[in-house]
């Protein structure tokens, strides 16, 4: 049994758990009469997460984060981490949907760090870049974000799928990996070749594809020998 979201509330809940590419893949086969086309997409980021992407601290599973280091202004790490954010913006716009970037603001974020992220986001193609402090100010802290989303939905929308369903399994894999994950190519293990052959023979090759990957391969390829 597959879970197919058909209401805005269900879509919002699913988007909290998966990336934009996987989301589109999961609901691509929904009949057009039921499909809710995206008017815009909101990409949420934090300054501290961008610092970690930029190498400000070493993140080790099971160990507390270095809050003191994360709380200090570090424009160099934020700038480096913005490379990851820029790729997320690209992944949204490749579907033809306006992207709104929202910074979930912490009390330790400095004006210079916030301004840097906004500048990089807009330069990367985001429709708007704003902050929100709903956690601290309630609804008042989200007004700027709400207004930005409303404005984004008024802009031209050229939504389209990443690939046609009649593509082969390998063509779909290579489209996703090159356009979404930034890979140069794909190598297939022997077991993967067998599975692809089997799925093609039974007709699964005409279905949309949902791909899972490690999030680390996007910004730390040297750790996983991914090129």
XYZ file of C-alpha atoms in Angstrom:
227
model
C 0.000 0.000 0.000
C 1.286 3.460 -0.865
C 0.547 6.664 0.962
C -0.483 9.372 -1.497
C -1.121 12.852 -0.055
C -4.165 14.490 -1.611
C -4.721 17.497 0.656
C -2.550 20.505 1.401
C -2.259 19.411 5.038
C -1.012 15.957 4.050
C 1.471 17.462 1.595
C 2.847 19.819 4.228
C 3.319 16.935 6.666
C 5.106 14.804 4.091
C 7.393 17.666 3.054
C 8.635 17.904 6.631
C 10.050 14.403 6.341
C 11.466 14.158 2.812
C 13.331 16.247 0.272
C 11.724 17.986 -2.686
C 13.025 15.440 -5.209
C 11.677 12.463 -3.263
C 8.380 14.264 -2.716
C 7.878 14.853 -6.420
C 8.777 11.245 -7.181
C 6.313 9.879 -4.640
C 3.295 11.749 -5.970
C 4.200 11.895 -9.649
C 1.809 9.069 -10.526
C -1.206 10.736 -8.905
C -3.883 11.481 -11.535
C -3.813 15.092 -12.672
C -7.340 15.612 -11.360
C -6.055 14.918 -7.835
C -2.608 16.448 -8.117
C -1.992 19.672 -6.216
C 0.633 21.673 -8.080
C 3.106 23.567 -5.941
C 2.755 27.346 -6.076
C 6.022 27.849 -4.199
C 8.471 26.031 -1.955
C 9.915 27.114 1.389
C 13.482 26.084 2.221
C 14.258 26.397 5.935
C 17.822 26.871 7.141
C 19.666 27.941 10.273
C 22.916 29.845 10.646
C 24.287 27.166 12.960
C 23.553 24.407 10.447
C 25.304 26.369 7.708
C 28.293 26.795 10.028
C 28.424 23.034 10.510
C 28.178 22.473 6.749
C 31.015 24.973 6.441
C 33.260 23.032 8.811
C 33.058 25.272 11.891
C 32.892 22.216 14.155
C 33.315 18.494 13.807
C 29.987 16.735 14.296
C 30.339 13.334 15.959
C 27.330 11.074 16.469
C 26.453 10.714 20.143
C 28.519 13.688 21.277
C 27.118 17.113 22.255
C 27.586 19.941 19.784
C 30.117 22.645 20.582
C 27.538 25.314 21.366
C 30.142 27.932 22.266
C 31.834 27.716 18.873
C 28.515 27.647 17.024
C 27.401 30.735 18.928
C 30.339 32.857 17.794
C 30.171 34.871 14.585
C 31.938 32.971 11.803
C 31.306 34.505 8.400
C 33.836 32.232 6.718
C 32.049 29.052 7.828
C 28.639 30.507 6.970
C 29.850 31.437 3.485
C 31.223 27.940 2.938
C 28.022 26.374 4.250
C 25.967 28.474 1.846
C 27.256 26.259 -0.953
C 24.944 23.575 0.415
C 22.027 26.018 0.619
C 22.629 27.138 -2.957
C 22.328 23.539 -4.130
C 19.031 23.146 -2.262
C 17.729 26.272 -4.010
C 18.802 24.846 -7.352
C 16.995 21.594 -6.538
C 13.753 23.513 -6.004
C 14.019 25.784 -9.017
C 14.807 22.866 -11.335
C 11.128 21.946 -10.911
C 10.100 25.440 -12.041
C 8.790 26.464 -8.615
C 9.689 29.759 -6.840
C 11.852 29.182 -3.746
C 11.492 31.190 -0.538
C 14.404 30.900 1.891
C 13.615 31.330 5.566
C 16.259 31.542 8.275
C 15.068 30.058 11.557
C 16.739 32.714 13.658
C 18.616 31.889 16.846
C 19.533 34.471 19.477
C 23.231 33.921 18.685
C 22.851 34.777 14.985
C 24.496 38.084 14.103
C 23.142 40.644 11.617
C 26.207 40.132 9.412
C 25.643 36.368 9.244
C 21.970 36.782 8.410
C 22.678 39.367 5.726
C 25.308 37.091 4.173
C 22.854 34.192 3.902
C 20.167 36.420 2.413
C 22.569 37.782 -0.200
C 23.791 34.328 -1.189
C 20.250 32.939 -1.349
C 18.971 35.709 -3.617
C 22.048 35.467 -5.831
C 21.393 31.722 -6.163
C 17.894 32.322 -7.510
C 15.636 32.405 -4.466
C 12.528 34.559 -4.848
C 12.895 35.888 -1.303
C 15.066 35.387 1.771
C 13.634 36.243 5.185
C 13.952 35.364 8.867
C 11.349 34.054 11.259
C 11.109 33.896 15.048
C 7.822 32.113 15.572
C 9.380 30.126 18.404
C 9.944 33.376 20.335
C 7.234 35.748 19.125
C 4.414 33.471 18.061
C 2.469 34.474 14.956
C 4.065 37.911 14.894
C 7.436 36.277 14.318
C 6.207 34.649 11.123
C 4.574 37.613 9.384
C 7.560 38.350 7.143
C 7.687 34.714 6.024
C 3.948 34.564 5.376
C 4.068 37.715 3.266
C 7.037 36.381 1.284
C 5.223 33.120 0.528
C 2.086 34.959 -0.584
C 4.150 37.092 -2.954
C 5.978 34.031 -4.281
C 2.700 32.332 -5.172
C 1.831 35.310 -7.377
C 4.936 34.868 -9.514
C 4.989 32.855 -12.758
C 4.995 29.137 -12.055
C 6.500 26.770 -14.593
C 6.147 23.552 -12.627
C 7.333 20.441 -14.423
C 8.511 16.969 -13.520
C 12.169 16.032 -13.420
C 11.782 13.293 -16.018
C 9.102 11.599 -18.161
C 7.806 8.270 -16.884
C 8.720 6.490 -20.106
C 12.430 6.907 -19.326
C 14.299 3.714 -18.456
C 15.265 3.025 -14.842
C 18.900 3.887 -15.516
C 17.945 7.098 -17.291
C 15.852 8.121 -14.280
C 18.665 7.269 -11.873
C 21.175 9.247 -13.897
C 18.803 12.218 -14.230
C 18.260 12.371 -10.471
C 21.899 11.899 -9.535
C 23.241 14.487 -11.966
C 20.524 17.143 -11.671
C 19.720 16.838 -7.959
C 22.836 15.415 -6.308
C 25.510 16.889 -8.559
C 27.080 13.563 -9.532
C 29.132 13.190 -12.694
C 27.963 9.650 -13.353
C 26.691 6.404 -11.852
C 28.397 3.044 -11.320
C 26.122 0.032 -10.809
C 26.887 -2.949 -8.583
C 26.148 -6.406 -9.965
C 23.137 -6.781 -7.659
C 21.782 -3.408 -8.802
C 22.059 -4.508 -12.442
C 20.060 -7.649 -11.650
C 17.373 -5.677 -9.822
C 17.071 -3.155 -12.649
C 16.677 -5.983 -15.158
C 14.005 -7.651 -13.003
C 12.064 -4.432 -12.378
C 12.124 -3.635 -16.089
C 10.838 -7.090 -17.017
C 7.843 -6.803 -14.672
C 6.984 -3.276 -15.853
C 8.176 -1.257 -12.869
C 10.419 0.799 -15.148
C 7.478 3.076 -16.014
C 6.901 4.104 -12.411
C 8.363 7.219 -10.747
C 11.505 6.608 -8.704
C 12.155 7.589 -5.098
C 15.874 7.593 -4.323
C 17.497 7.480 -0.885
C 21.037 8.725 -0.242
C 23.260 9.974 2.526
C 22.898 13.714 3.017
C 26.640 13.872 3.686
C 27.580 13.070 0.103
C 26.396 16.495 -1.058
C 28.921 18.504 0.930
C 31.576 16.027 2.150
C 32.328 13.886 -0.900
C 35.884 13.252 0.270
C 34.577 11.178 3.179
C 32.720 8.760 0.960
C 34.847 8.754 -2.184
C 31.911 10.185 -4.126
C 32.808 12.214 -7.192
